Amino acid sequence: MSNNNQFTRRSLLKTAGGIALASGISAPAILRAQTADIIKIGHLTPRTGFLGPLGEYAVMAADLAVEEINAAGGIMGRKVELLKEDSVNPQTASTKAERMIERDKVACIIGEISSASCLTIAQVASRTKTLFINTGGNSDALRGKDCQRYMFHVESQNSMYVKTVGRSFLRDGLVKGKKWYSLTADYAFGHDLLKVSKRFMEANGGNFAGDDLVPTDATDFSAYLLKIREAKPDLVVINLAGNQITNFLKQYAEFGLTFPVGGFGFDTALAWAAGKGNFVGTWPVVWHHLLDTPGSKAFVAAFTKKYNKPPENQAWGDYVATKIVAKTINDLKSAESPKIIEHFEKGAKFDILKTREGYFRSSDHQLMHEMYAVTALPADKIKNQWDIFASSPAVPGPSEDLEIIAATKEENSCTFPS
Amino acid sequence: MSAMLLAQQILNGLLDGVYYLLIALGLSLIFSLGGIVNLAHGAFYAIGAYLTLVLSPYLGFGGSFVVAPVVVALMGVVIERTLFRRFYRSDPILSLLMTFGLAMVAEQALRMIFGAPPLSYSIPPWLRGQVAIGSFIYSFYRVVLLGIAITCIAALWLLLQKTSFGRVVRAGVQNPDMVGALGISLQPYMSAVAALGIGLAGLAGVLLAPIYSIHPAMGQEIITPAFVVVVIGGLGSFWGVVAAALLVGLVKGVMVGIGYSAASTAAIYLLMLLVLLFRPRGLFGERITRFE
């Protein structure tokens, strides 16, 4: 019996050891994160699908930022490790965010382009009390009815895009008493943008000659172009997204239409893909590679050296967001999300490669910063495949409050769920 | 909306359908003869577009137009000899899985070679401009495109109907065992059909590169409507697929034309559903014993 007892005890020990080993194998990330001298940051963005091309720039920029942060001594003396995943769709984005936070113990999540995926990631972020910085989702709803305390936005909201390029349209006399024809991507982002652009148009005395929703899988715009030609609008307004913008621009040139074109959502990569002669119109951007500030020049030079092509505006978002996180954690000497959020909400200012520093507005967590309207250059003035547009001065101007282009409380109000 | 605009939309919709046709005819041909559901067909369309981009600086658009489809067709032969061949006698679900994987490999390869961002390519200057057909003003490039597509479709039909090659292929679709019993090996015909079908997809890639965005996932955009066309048209029916492509283009165009653009994609799926409910064999589908 005593032998038996001893045997049982030994086997008990073995079992306990086995369990300890097994849990060690099943959660190696936790052990590493707690003991080793690295700090993990999660990066989630669409890398396939119609937003994939932009996501690729986001990933390249986040990689560059981390490389620079590590070269400068890392975060709190720890080396930064970037965990990168394709967010695919809202469901997958949420699952992957959960895994990054719970299994890999990332300090925060940066990224995303789709407004719909931003929403599901933000829900995970709130539940797990982990910071999420949105670098590409534009919808006002994310800063309004769907706002979350743990979500901050480096990407501008639709209202900021509309009011930025709206100034150019007002200056060119394309709003008051004019007819617009709009094409809108038929999903969350497009609907939100249509609502905001309609508000702007009505407030400034314009009206619609036509207004079509375009399925996100549409590649051929000929049917729409025939309608636009018949309607003879004063301005063609493009509220499309991703490759749709490139398709539209190529076919607009193909059909030889000459009505002024503008849009309220835009990415420079899509203009580059449309190419010289096809790219027309005036469009808003959060940033572009021709910006004449020391910070932007250094970023463009480093990016071009590493990847042999200039960064587009999505790259700026992920680069700046990563740098903001590193600086904040270093300043606070803490990687705890609640402390970072408190710091952001107090109005901490950050160098964002522009003439003025930016800060997160505490009421909706939107980054307040300068934006630009870019206008396509005529074909004979284009010297290379990248520099195909001219930029407006920064909007708002140097003497104006940064908040004047953002949605007002009446237009879009946020109450953080407690 | 004026009657004039409606007429324009109908015409434009029919033209739009012709682009699907280049993809759908190849799909239908490969499926009819070998029982392979080629989900990688869109990938060859993308490869055709990227080849145009690569070859144009050396050969111009005209040269790429000749060379790129031939290169894609040769790829088709290699794929047929190494992969398709193993699946002719097996459950279609297996070939479906194989081609699904092939499509992903091809897309990712394009992403690795050319990068994810879309690349620019324009209509060559000599093909730009507008033509007026009465009061209907239309893109000259699309008129040219239509001419090329119709020529290809007519040539394919003549090949299948009027030559001994076509007779063997048509016999092979109906009864491969009997063809074998008559002492004719179907293998070279299978390779030729894969080359034709996949080459046509490559040609569609060349033709659409100047007007569509060129990116690694562009194949996915075209493969779904092409499948809808094949299902509506019916297996083994050349004219069924032609009619279905025109019908799909027409329905989409008219939906946009009359102001229901948001439902334009849904409408073609609804059309497919109706055809499947009331005529499961497709509009002009023939009875093929081994698929019943």
XYZ file of C-alpha atoms in Angstrom:
710
model
C 0.000 0.000 0.000
C 2.713 2.427 1.013
C 4.478 1.690 -2.245
C 1.296 2.312 -4.071
C 0.829 5.596 -2.252
C 4.313 6.719 -3.118
C 3.701 5.788 -6.731
C 0.505 7.778 -6.770
C 2.252 10.800 -5.344
C 4.987 10.547 -7.933
C 2.520 10.220 -10.756
C 0.662 13.181 -9.324
C 3.843 15.206 -9.515
C 4.391 14.039 -13.062
C 0.876 15.054 -14.001
C 1.321 18.433 -12.385
C 4.613 18.879 -14.208
C 2.943 17.861 -17.421
C 0.168 20.375 -16.957
C 2.690 23.104 -16.223
C 4.623 22.168 -19.356
C 1.502 21.986 -21.481
C 0.291 25.380 -20.328
C 3.751 26.697 -21.056
C 3.498 25.416 -24.613
C -0.025 26.624 -25.131
C 0.793 30.126 -23.927
C 4.390 30.779 -24.881
C 3.534 34.287 -25.941
C 2.381 35.216 -22.448
C 5.569 33.914 -20.899
C 7.702 35.751 -23.405
C 5.784 38.978 -23.092
C 6.118 38.969 -19.347
C 9.740 37.974 -19.026
C 11.635 39.035 -22.123
C 12.701 42.550 -22.949
C 10.392 43.092 -25.901
C 7.160 45.013 -26.170
C 4.539 43.939 -28.699
C 2.322 46.136 -30.820
C -0.469 44.641 -32.902
C -1.020 45.829 -36.479
C -4.254 44.903 -38.219
C -5.251 46.134 -41.664
C -6.847 44.734 -44.822
C -4.101 43.339 -47.063
C -6.352 41.580 -49.567
C -9.625 42.673 -51.140
C -10.424 46.107 -52.536
C -8.649 47.951 -49.691
C -5.619 45.637 -49.807
C -3.452 47.940 -51.928
C -3.748 50.671 -49.301
C -3.162 48.197 -46.484
C 0.160 47.306 -48.057
C 1.342 50.905 -47.642
C 0.138 50.844 -44.043
C 2.228 47.760 -43.316
C 5.337 49.164 -45.010
C 5.045 52.370 -42.975
C 4.468 50.618 -39.640
C 7.527 48.435 -40.327
C 9.603 51.530 -41.059
C 8.398 53.273 -37.883
C 9.254 50.254 -35.729
C 12.674 49.975 -37.349
C 13.355 53.621 -36.496
C 12.006 53.275 -32.956
C 14.207 50.247 -32.305
C 17.254 52.005 -33.783
C 16.613 54.856 -31.325
C 16.556 52.529 -28.310
C 13.070 51.040 -28.447
C 10.240 51.701 -26.019
C 11.300 51.992 -22.331
C 14.541 50.306 -23.357
C 12.622 47.339 -24.751
C 12.709 46.257 -28.358
C 9.426 46.686 -30.236
C 7.980 43.692 -32.048
C 5.210 44.356 -34.560
C 2.623 41.579 -34.978
C 1.058 42.042 -38.412
C -2.140 40.423 -39.677
C -4.551 40.790 -42.592
C -7.842 41.926 -41.044
C -9.860 40.581 -44.058
C -13.383 41.517 -42.869
C -15.129 42.775 -39.700
C -15.576 39.275 -38.203
C -11.991 38.180 -38.841
C -10.681 41.555 -37.673
C -12.433 41.109 -34.345
C -11.168 37.524 -33.880
C -7.616 38.520 -34.706
C -7.746 41.563 -32.417
C -8.934 39.326 -29.601
C -6.100 36.863 -30.186
C -3.481 39.613 -30.327
C -4.695 41.101 -27.062
C -5.421 37.966 -25.076
C -2.807 35.540 -26.333
C -0.001 37.776 -27.515
C -0.528 40.529 -24.912
C 0.055 43.405 -27.296
C 0.322 46.856 -25.728
C -2.138 48.271 -28.255
C -3.553 47.737 -31.732
C -2.831 50.102 -34.607
C -4.252 50.108 -38.108
C -7.388 49.317 -40.131
C -8.913 51.036 -43.150
C -12.456 49.687 -43.317
C -14.871 51.585 -41.090
C -16.866 48.405 -40.563
C -13.810 46.526 -39.229
C -12.834 49.508 -37.039
C -16.126 49.095 -35.261
C -15.615 45.417 -34.410
C -11.994 45.958 -33.328
C -13.110 48.870 -31.128
C -15.618 46.600 -29.408
C -12.855 44.116 -28.559
C -10.593 46.981 -27.457
C -13.237 48.310 -25.097
C -14.008 44.932 -23.606
C -10.340 44.187 -22.968
C -9.477 47.798 -22.055
C -6.760 48.005 -24.699
C -5.924 51.031 -26.804
C -6.850 50.905 -30.520
C -5.630 53.619 -32.874
C -7.594 53.776 -36.114
C -5.388 54.866 -39.003
C -7.755 54.523 -41.950
C -11.464 54.262 -41.081
C -13.215 57.510 -42.051
C -16.848 57.247 -41.049
C -18.224 59.953 -38.770
C -20.262 57.293 -36.955
C -17.037 55.894 -35.448
C -16.560 59.324 -33.815
C -20.271 59.699 -33.105
C -22.840 57.105 -32.207
C -20.290 54.262 -32.307
C -17.481 56.072 -30.454
C -15.532 54.148 -27.822
C -13.260 55.355 -25.041
C -10.465 52.969 -26.100
C -10.498 54.018 -29.763
C -8.539 57.016 -31.107
C -8.439 58.239 -34.689
C -5.354 59.401 -36.547
C -7.360 59.118 -39.767
C -9.579 62.129 -40.385
C -13.337 61.778 -40.155
C -15.495 62.237 -43.263
C -16.570 65.719 -42.103
C -12.953 66.869 -42.166
C -12.477 65.526 -45.696
C -15.679 67.194 -46.895
C -14.935 70.577 -45.305
C -11.323 70.551 -46.537
C -12.041 69.953 -50.200
C -15.332 71.847 -49.855
C -13.294 75.033 -49.511
C -11.774 74.417 -52.933
C -15.200 73.772 -54.444
C -16.611 76.958 -52.863
C -13.629 78.958 -54.096
C -14.116 77.616 -57.627
C -17.842 78.413 -57.537
C -18.897 74.771 -57.819
C -21.439 74.688 -55.000
C -23.951 77.539 -54.800
C -26.773 76.996 -57.267
C -24.823 74.193 -58.940
C -25.836 70.654 -59.857
C -23.796 67.760 -58.504
C -23.835 64.175 -59.711
C -22.565 61.807 -57.059
C -21.460 58.171 -57.154
C -21.293 56.538 -53.750
C -19.780 53.226 -52.647
C -22.679 51.135 -51.322
C -21.410 50.286 -47.817
C -20.939 51.897 -44.383
C -18.166 54.306 -45.440
C -19.965 55.500 -48.558
C -23.322 55.985 -46.846
C -21.683 58.002 -44.073
C -19.767 60.113 -46.590
C -22.882 60.705 -48.701
C -24.733 61.961 -45.627
C -21.932 64.378 -44.731
C -21.450 65.613 -48.302
C -25.181 66.137 -48.735
C -25.203 68.223 -45.556
C -22.374 70.352 -46.933
C -24.034 70.727 -50.343
C -27.400 71.739 -48.896
C -25.856 74.164 -46.399
C -24.057 75.893 -49.263
C -26.939 76.046 -51.716
C -26.149 73.219 -54.129
C -28.366 70.396 -55.363
C -28.144 66.941 -56.905
C -28.574 66.292 -60.623
C -28.147 62.622 -59.840
C -27.111 60.390 -57.031
C -26.236 56.702 -57.567
C -25.142 54.016 -55.125
C -22.484 51.754 -56.636
C -22.057 48.118 -55.492
C -18.537 47.599 -54.094
C -17.791 44.889 -56.663
C -18.597 47.097 -59.654
C -15.665 47.495 -62.043
C -17.392 48.888 -65.098
C -18.699 52.441 -64.889
C -19.865 52.876 -68.480
C -23.558 52.793 -67.532
C -22.961 55.525 -64.933
C -20.864 57.574 -67.359
C -23.695 57.600 -69.906
C -26.053 58.904 -67.214
C -23.560 61.564 -66.150
C -23.126 62.743 -69.736
C -26.903 63.036 -70.106
C -27.315 64.892 -66.767
C -24.628 67.517 -67.595
C -23.686 68.208 -63.961
C -21.507 71.138 -62.841
C -19.480 68.796 -60.661
C -19.096 65.011 -60.545
C -18.656 63.988 -56.917
C -16.923 60.690 -56.232
C -17.636 59.045 -52.900
C -16.137 55.729 -53.947
C -13.415 53.687 -52.275
C -10.309 51.700 -53.159
C -9.861 50.366 -56.695
C -13.253 51.757 -57.688
C -11.742 55.243 -57.822
C -9.015 54.060 -60.199
C -11.545 52.262 -62.402
C -13.758 55.328 -62.478
C -10.928 57.725 -63.374
C -9.615 55.499 -66.177
C -13.076 55.139 -67.697
C -13.986 58.804 -67.209
C -10.964 59.674 -69.345
C -11.826 56.882 -71.784
C -15.301 58.343 -72.367
C -13.812 61.800 -72.807
C -16.063 63.492 -70.253
C -14.876 66.927 -69.151
C -17.182 67.984 -66.302
C -15.169 69.028 -63.243
C -14.503 66.071 -60.960
C -13.963 66.035 -57.250
C -14.321 63.653 -54.427
C -14.644 63.549 -50.686
C -12.623 60.430 -50.049
C -9.308 59.695 -51.671
C -5.923 57.970 -51.567
C -2.940 58.994 -53.649
C -2.117 55.365 -54.581
C -5.349 55.304 -56.572
C -4.335 58.420 -58.505
C -0.939 56.883 -59.237
C -2.715 53.757 -60.519
C -5.015 55.820 -62.733
C -1.906 57.526 -64.074
C -0.993 60.620 -66.010
C -3.774 61.889 -68.245
C -6.437 59.795 -66.490
C -6.145 61.393 -63.055
C -8.305 64.528 -62.900
C -10.082 66.642 -60.303
C -9.643 67.986 -56.803
C -9.482 65.686 -53.798
C -8.831 65.883 -50.037
C -5.933 64.090 -48.341
C -4.646 63.827 -44.773
C -1.094 64.054 -46.039
C 0.875 63.703 -49.267
C 4.497 63.044 -50.206
C 5.125 66.546 -51.601
C 4.584 68.256 -48.247
C 7.392 70.702 -47.565
C 8.176 70.156 -43.874
C 11.404 68.704 -42.444
C 9.530 65.796 -40.833
C 7.708 64.834 -44.023
C 10.840 65.145 -46.127
C 12.745 62.823 -43.780
C 9.858 60.319 -43.801
C 9.565 60.377 -47.608
C 13.342 59.945 -47.961
C 13.496 57.014 -45.534
C 10.456 55.322 -47.073
C 11.682 55.788 -50.645
C 15.118 54.451 -49.698
C 13.597 51.321 -48.148
C 10.865 50.582 -50.691
C 11.907 52.378 -53.912
C 8.687 54.341 -54.123
C 7.262 57.295 -52.197
C 4.756 56.705 -49.377
C 1.093 57.442 -49.988
C -1.258 59.021 -47.428
C -2.215 55.713 -45.781
C 1.473 55.179 -44.983
C 1.531 58.486 -43.113
C -1.304 57.361 -40.813
C 0.316 54.140 -39.658
C 3.777 55.701 -39.405
C 2.565 58.608 -37.279
C 0.324 56.420 -35.087
C 3.205 54.061 -34.290
C 5.481 56.984 -33.464
C 2.822 58.579 -31.244
C 2.427 55.352 -29.267
C 6.201 54.944 -28.812
C 6.665 58.537 -27.692
C 3.747 58.405 -25.273
C 4.853 55.170 -23.598
C 8.403 56.496 -23.308
C 7.187 59.783 -21.809
C 4.799 58.083 -19.375
C 7.141 55.151 -18.658
C 4.031 53.004 -18.777
C 2.417 50.926 -21.492
C -0.912 50.666 -19.709
C -3.744 51.673 -22.011
C -5.791 53.627 -19.400
C -2.770 55.841 -18.646
C -2.074 56.432 -22.341
C -5.702 57.343 -22.906
C -5.688 59.775 -20.005
C -2.557 61.386 -21.497
C -4.188 61.687 -24.935
C -7.388 63.100 -23.463
C -5.443 65.819 -21.660
C -4.540 67.184 -25.088
C -0.942 66.015 -25.405
C 0.601 67.420 -28.592
C 2.503 65.367 -31.154
C 4.790 66.032 -34.088
C 2.884 64.617 -37.048
C 5.256 65.753 -39.819
C 3.211 68.884 -40.590
C 3.700 72.586 -39.882
C 1.527 72.444 -36.755
C 1.464 69.800 -34.068
C -1.622 67.643 -33.685
C -3.650 66.556 -30.671
C -6.578 64.236 -29.986
C -9.841 66.086 -29.313
C -11.114 64.710 -26.014
C -14.787 64.868 -26.998
C -14.513 62.269 -29.790
C -10.833 61.156 -29.812
C -10.294 62.572 -33.303
C -6.774 63.795 -34.159
C -6.941 67.504 -34.876
C -4.519 68.290 -37.671
C -4.013 70.083 -40.955
C -5.346 68.613 -44.185
C -4.820 69.410 -47.867
C -6.715 69.475 -51.143
C -4.761 68.178 -54.106
C -5.565 69.010 -57.726
C -4.462 66.947 -60.710
C -1.805 68.631 -62.830
C -2.347 68.911 -66.590
C -0.461 66.165 -68.465
C 2.166 68.531 -69.913
C 3.237 69.674 -66.447
C 3.833 66.192 -65.065
C 7.482 65.210 -64.740
C 7.249 61.726 -63.233
C 4.694 59.083 -62.273
C 4.451 60.218 -58.631
C 4.262 64.014 -58.666
C 1.008 64.250 -60.580
C -0.838 66.804 -58.435
C -0.446 70.230 -56.849
C -1.450 70.856 -53.251
C -3.494 73.584 -51.587
C -2.004 75.252 -48.511
C -2.809 73.538 -45.233
C -6.497 73.571 -44.218
C -7.255 75.126 -41.716
C -4.894 78.033 -42.372
C -2.194 79.087 -39.868
C -4.449 81.595 -38.065
C -7.454 79.289 -37.767
C -8.433 76.831 -35.054
C -7.652 73.240 -36.095
C -11.130 72.176 -34.991
C -13.067 74.243 -37.528
C -13.004 71.506 -40.178
C -14.123 68.780 -37.761
C -17.760 67.861 -37.166
C -19.464 70.082 -34.603
C -21.326 68.675 -31.601
C -24.591 69.294 -33.450
C -23.403 67.451 -36.547
C -21.965 64.419 -34.801
C -21.900 63.905 -31.079
C -20.172 61.220 -29.098
C -21.032 59.891 -25.671
C -18.504 57.317 -24.530
C -20.172 54.226 -23.105
C -19.213 54.011 -19.453
C -35.292 59.055 -68.356
C -35.479 59.608 -72.077
C -36.017 56.749 -74.521
C -32.712 57.748 -76.076
C -30.827 57.177 -72.845
C -32.591 53.872 -72.285
C -31.574 52.749 -75.754
C -27.992 53.761 -74.968
C -28.082 51.808 -71.729
C -29.411 48.708 -73.464
C -26.671 48.904 -76.080
C -24.002 49.564 -73.478
C -25.255 46.688 -71.321
C -25.004 44.299 -74.256
C -21.449 45.492 -74.933
C -20.575 45.033 -71.272
C -21.822 41.459 -71.505
C -19.357 40.716 -74.287
C -16.421 41.150 -71.859
C -17.851 38.473 -69.582
C -18.198 36.293 -72.589
C -14.454 36.042 -73.205
C -14.069 34.647 -69.681
C -17.256 32.597 -69.579
C -16.767 30.765 -72.897
C -13.417 29.380 -71.746
C -14.860 28.373 -68.396
C -17.740 26.589 -70.063
C -15.492 24.827 -72.575
C -13.074 23.509 -69.949
C -15.911 22.356 -67.741
C -17.841 20.700 -70.547
C -14.924 18.668 -71.788
C -13.016 17.816 -68.630
C -15.508 18.386 -65.829
C -13.084 20.868 -64.257
C -14.615 23.876 -62.517
C -11.745 26.251 -63.130
C -11.813 28.780 -60.290
C -8.332 29.874 -61.375
C -9.736 31.231 -64.629
C -9.817 34.774 -63.208
C -6.171 34.482 -62.231
C -5.227 33.950 -65.885
C -7.178 37.077 -66.756
C -5.071 38.948 -64.171
C -1.869 37.421 -65.544
C -2.886 38.596 -69.017
C -3.286 42.150 -67.703
C 0.065 42.121 -65.887
C 1.807 40.658 -68.950
C 0.465 43.569 -71.002
C 2.045 45.917 -68.498
C 5.386 44.110 -68.647
C 5.499 43.610 -72.426
C 4.186 47.013 -73.541
C 7.461 48.930 -73.074
C 9.087 46.492 -75.541
C 6.298 45.462 -77.865
C 3.733 48.235 -77.486
C 0.068 47.498 -76.882
C -0.301 45.890 -80.306
C 2.569 43.495 -79.658
C 1.331 42.589 -76.183
C -2.095 41.983 -77.654
C -0.573 39.227 -79.798
C 2.051 37.834 -77.423
C 0.397 37.962 -73.973
C -2.592 35.682 -74.776
C -0.213 33.172 -76.379
C 1.980 33.138 -73.264
C -1.097 32.708 -71.057
C -2.355 29.906 -73.342
C 1.002 28.125 -72.982
C 0.666 28.433 -69.220
C -2.741 26.853 -69.669
C -1.171 23.888 -71.468
C 1.338 23.409 -68.652
C -1.402 23.604 -66.022
C -3.532 21.153 -67.991
C -0.682 18.644 -68.371
C 0.465 18.830 -64.763
C -2.722 19.457 -62.784
C -6.038 19.295 -64.650
C -5.196 15.899 -66.151
C -5.215 14.237 -62.733
C -8.773 15.304 -62.018
C -10.783 14.477 -65.159
C -12.171 11.252 -63.762
C -12.604 12.372 -60.159
C -15.341 14.135 -58.261
C -15.671 17.776 -59.522
C -15.349 18.959 -55.914
C -11.688 17.880 -55.943
C -10.829 19.859 -59.067
C -12.739 22.761 -57.594
C -10.528 22.685 -54.517
C -7.409 22.355 -56.654
C -8.257 25.321 -58.892
C -9.306 27.365 -55.853
C -5.836 26.781 -54.417
C -4.261 27.542 -57.781
C -6.131 30.864 -57.910
C -4.784 31.821 -54.490
C -1.227 30.848 -55.406
C -1.427 32.852 -58.630
C -2.864 35.925 -56.895
C -0.245 35.826 -54.171
C 2.517 35.347 -56.742
C 1.345 38.487 -58.551
C 1.328 40.307 -55.202
C 4.883 39.181 -54.459
C 6.230 40.087 -57.897
C 4.389 43.329 -58.605
C 3.319 44.496 -55.116
C -0.217 44.990 -53.824
C -0.796 48.598 -54.968
C -2.586 48.906 -58.309
C -0.367 49.733 -61.300
C -1.127 52.264 -63.977
C -1.748 51.525 -67.630
C -3.591 53.639 -70.171
C -5.262 53.220 -73.519
C -2.594 53.744 -76.223
C -3.029 57.144 -77.938
C -4.027 55.621 -81.276
C -7.013 53.869 -79.695
C -8.348 56.838 -77.717
C -11.259 59.062 -78.579
C -14.981 58.860 -79.216
C -17.075 57.654 -82.099
C -20.561 58.888 -82.901
C -23.083 56.316 -84.060
C -25.973 58.612 -84.881
C -26.442 60.593 -81.690
C -24.926 57.817 -79.612
C -21.402 58.853 -78.667
C -19.261 56.002 -77.466
C -15.679 55.231 -76.542
C -13.681 54.258 -79.649
C -11.616 51.814 -77.591
C -14.734 49.893 -76.574
C -15.895 49.680 -80.177
C -12.510 48.186 -81.091
C -12.762 45.876 -78.115
C -16.176 44.737 -79.268
C -14.853 44.022 -82.756
C -12.008 41.905 -81.370
C -14.291 40.018 -79.015
C -16.845 39.245 -81.729
C -14.066 38.064 -84.061
C -12.743 35.717 -81.352
C -16.171 34.358 -80.541
C -17.005 33.793 -84.199
C -13.639 32.094 -84.773
C -14.188 29.839 -81.789
C -17.633 28.900 -83.030
C -16.323 28.082 -86.498
C -13.521 26.042 -84.948
C -15.961 24.012 -82.875
C -18.609 23.581 -85.590
C -16.803 23.398 -88.880
C -13.517 21.618 -88.275
C -12.595 18.041 -87.462
C -10.978 19.381 -84.301
C -14.326 20.802 -83.247
C -16.150 17.579 -84.025
C -13.836 15.586 -81.756
C -14.195 18.162 -78.965
C -17.984 18.147 -79.246
C -18.039 14.364 -79.285
C -15.734 14.367 -76.256
C -18.153 16.600 -74.371
C -21.008 14.182 -74.992
C -19.285 10.852 -74.635
C -15.547 10.633 -73.983
C -15.598 6.835 -73.703
C -17.060 6.434 -77.164
C -14.443 8.802 -78.577
C -11.803 6.614 -76.950
C -13.390 3.471 -78.340
C -13.117 4.964 -81.826
C -9.379 5.136 -81.347
C -9.085 8.879 -80.783
C -7.035 9.995 -77.801
C -8.721 12.969 -76.174
C -5.577 14.070 -74.323
C -4.162 16.442 -76.945
C -7.656 17.868 -77.398
C -7.905 18.510 -73.666
C -4.626 20.429 -73.798
C -5.812 22.415 -76.801
C -9.124 23.279 -75.136
C -7.327 24.416 -71.963
C -4.999 26.529 -74.107
C -7.971 28.076 -75.935
C -10.069 28.721 -72.843
C -7.244 30.048 -70.713
C -5.804 31.988 -73.643
C -9.166 33.746 -74.033
C -9.035 34.728 -70.354
C -5.537 36.103 -70.969
C -6.856 38.029 -73.969
C -9.617 39.528 -71.813
C -6.883 40.641 -69.396
C -5.008 42.382 -72.206
C -8.134 44.091 -73.512
C -9.386 45.310 -70.143
C -6.012 46.384 -68.701
C -6.309 49.904 -70.190
C -9.738 50.579 -68.664
C -9.813 48.608 -65.401
C -7.607 48.899 -62.326
C -4.685 46.443 -62.501
C -4.164 44.777 -59.132
C -3.436 41.227 -57.940
C -7.041 40.447 -56.961
C -8.571 41.627 -60.257
C -9.280 38.013 -61.228
C -11.698 37.627 -58.356
C -13.708 40.588 -59.610
C -14.462 38.969 -62.953
C -14.744 35.274 -62.049
C -18.032 35.498 -60.134
C -20.074 37.212 -62.869
C -18.480 34.839 -65.406
C -19.720 31.855 -63.401
C -23.164 33.375 -63.212
C -23.111 33.638 -67.002
C -22.109 29.982 -67.395
C -24.811 28.820 -64.995
C -27.502 30.897 -66.680
C -26.379 29.923 -70.160
C -26.243 26.222 -69.539
C -23.469 23.730 -69.907
C -22.210 22.702 -73.281
C -24.237 25.316 -75.078
C -22.163 27.819 -76.990
C -25.078 30.109 -77.793
C -26.532 29.645 -74.309
C -23.425 31.199 -72.816
C -23.467 33.956 -75.423
C -27.113 34.759 -74.705
C -26.533 34.629 -70.943
C -23.570 37.017 -71.122
C -25.601 39.529 -73.105
C -28.536 39.107 -70.742
C -26.374 39.645 -67.641
C -24.804 42.754 -69.172
C -28.214 44.011 -70.212
C -29.828 43.487 -66.793
C -26.941 45.194 -65.005
C -26.833 48.127 -67.404
C -30.567 48.710 -67.383
C -30.734 48.494 -63.568
C -28.166 51.293 -63.404
C -29.933 53.155 -66.186
C -33.329 53.208 -64.503
C -31.886 54.292 -61.149
C -31.612 51.023 -59.254
C -27.830 50.859 -59.372
C -27.532 49.582 -55.795
C -29.447 46.467 -56.861
C -27.571 45.976 -60.147
C -25.341 43.199 -58.805
C -28.150 41.580 -56.842
C -30.269 41.532 -60.003
C -27.930 39.200 -61.871
C -27.922 36.758 -58.945
C -31.687 36.926 -58.838
C -31.701 36.160 -62.528
C -29.476 33.151 -61.883
C -31.761 31.988 -59.086
C -34.809 32.195 -61.356
C -33.062 30.261 -64.111
C -31.954 27.589 -61.632
C -35.483 27.288 -60.244
C -37.321 27.039 -63.525
C -34.683 25.712 -65.900
C -31.900 24.022 -63.922
C -30.075 23.045 -67.110
C -29.658 26.712 -68.030
C -31.245 28.658 -70.873
C -30.027 26.522 -73.762
C -28.242 23.818 -71.774
C -27.875 20.506 -73.525
C -28.418 17.203 -71.857
C -25.002 15.765 -71.051
C -25.440 12.198 -69.881
C -22.449 12.000 -67.586
C -23.415 15.161 -65.657
C -27.022 14.146 -65.085
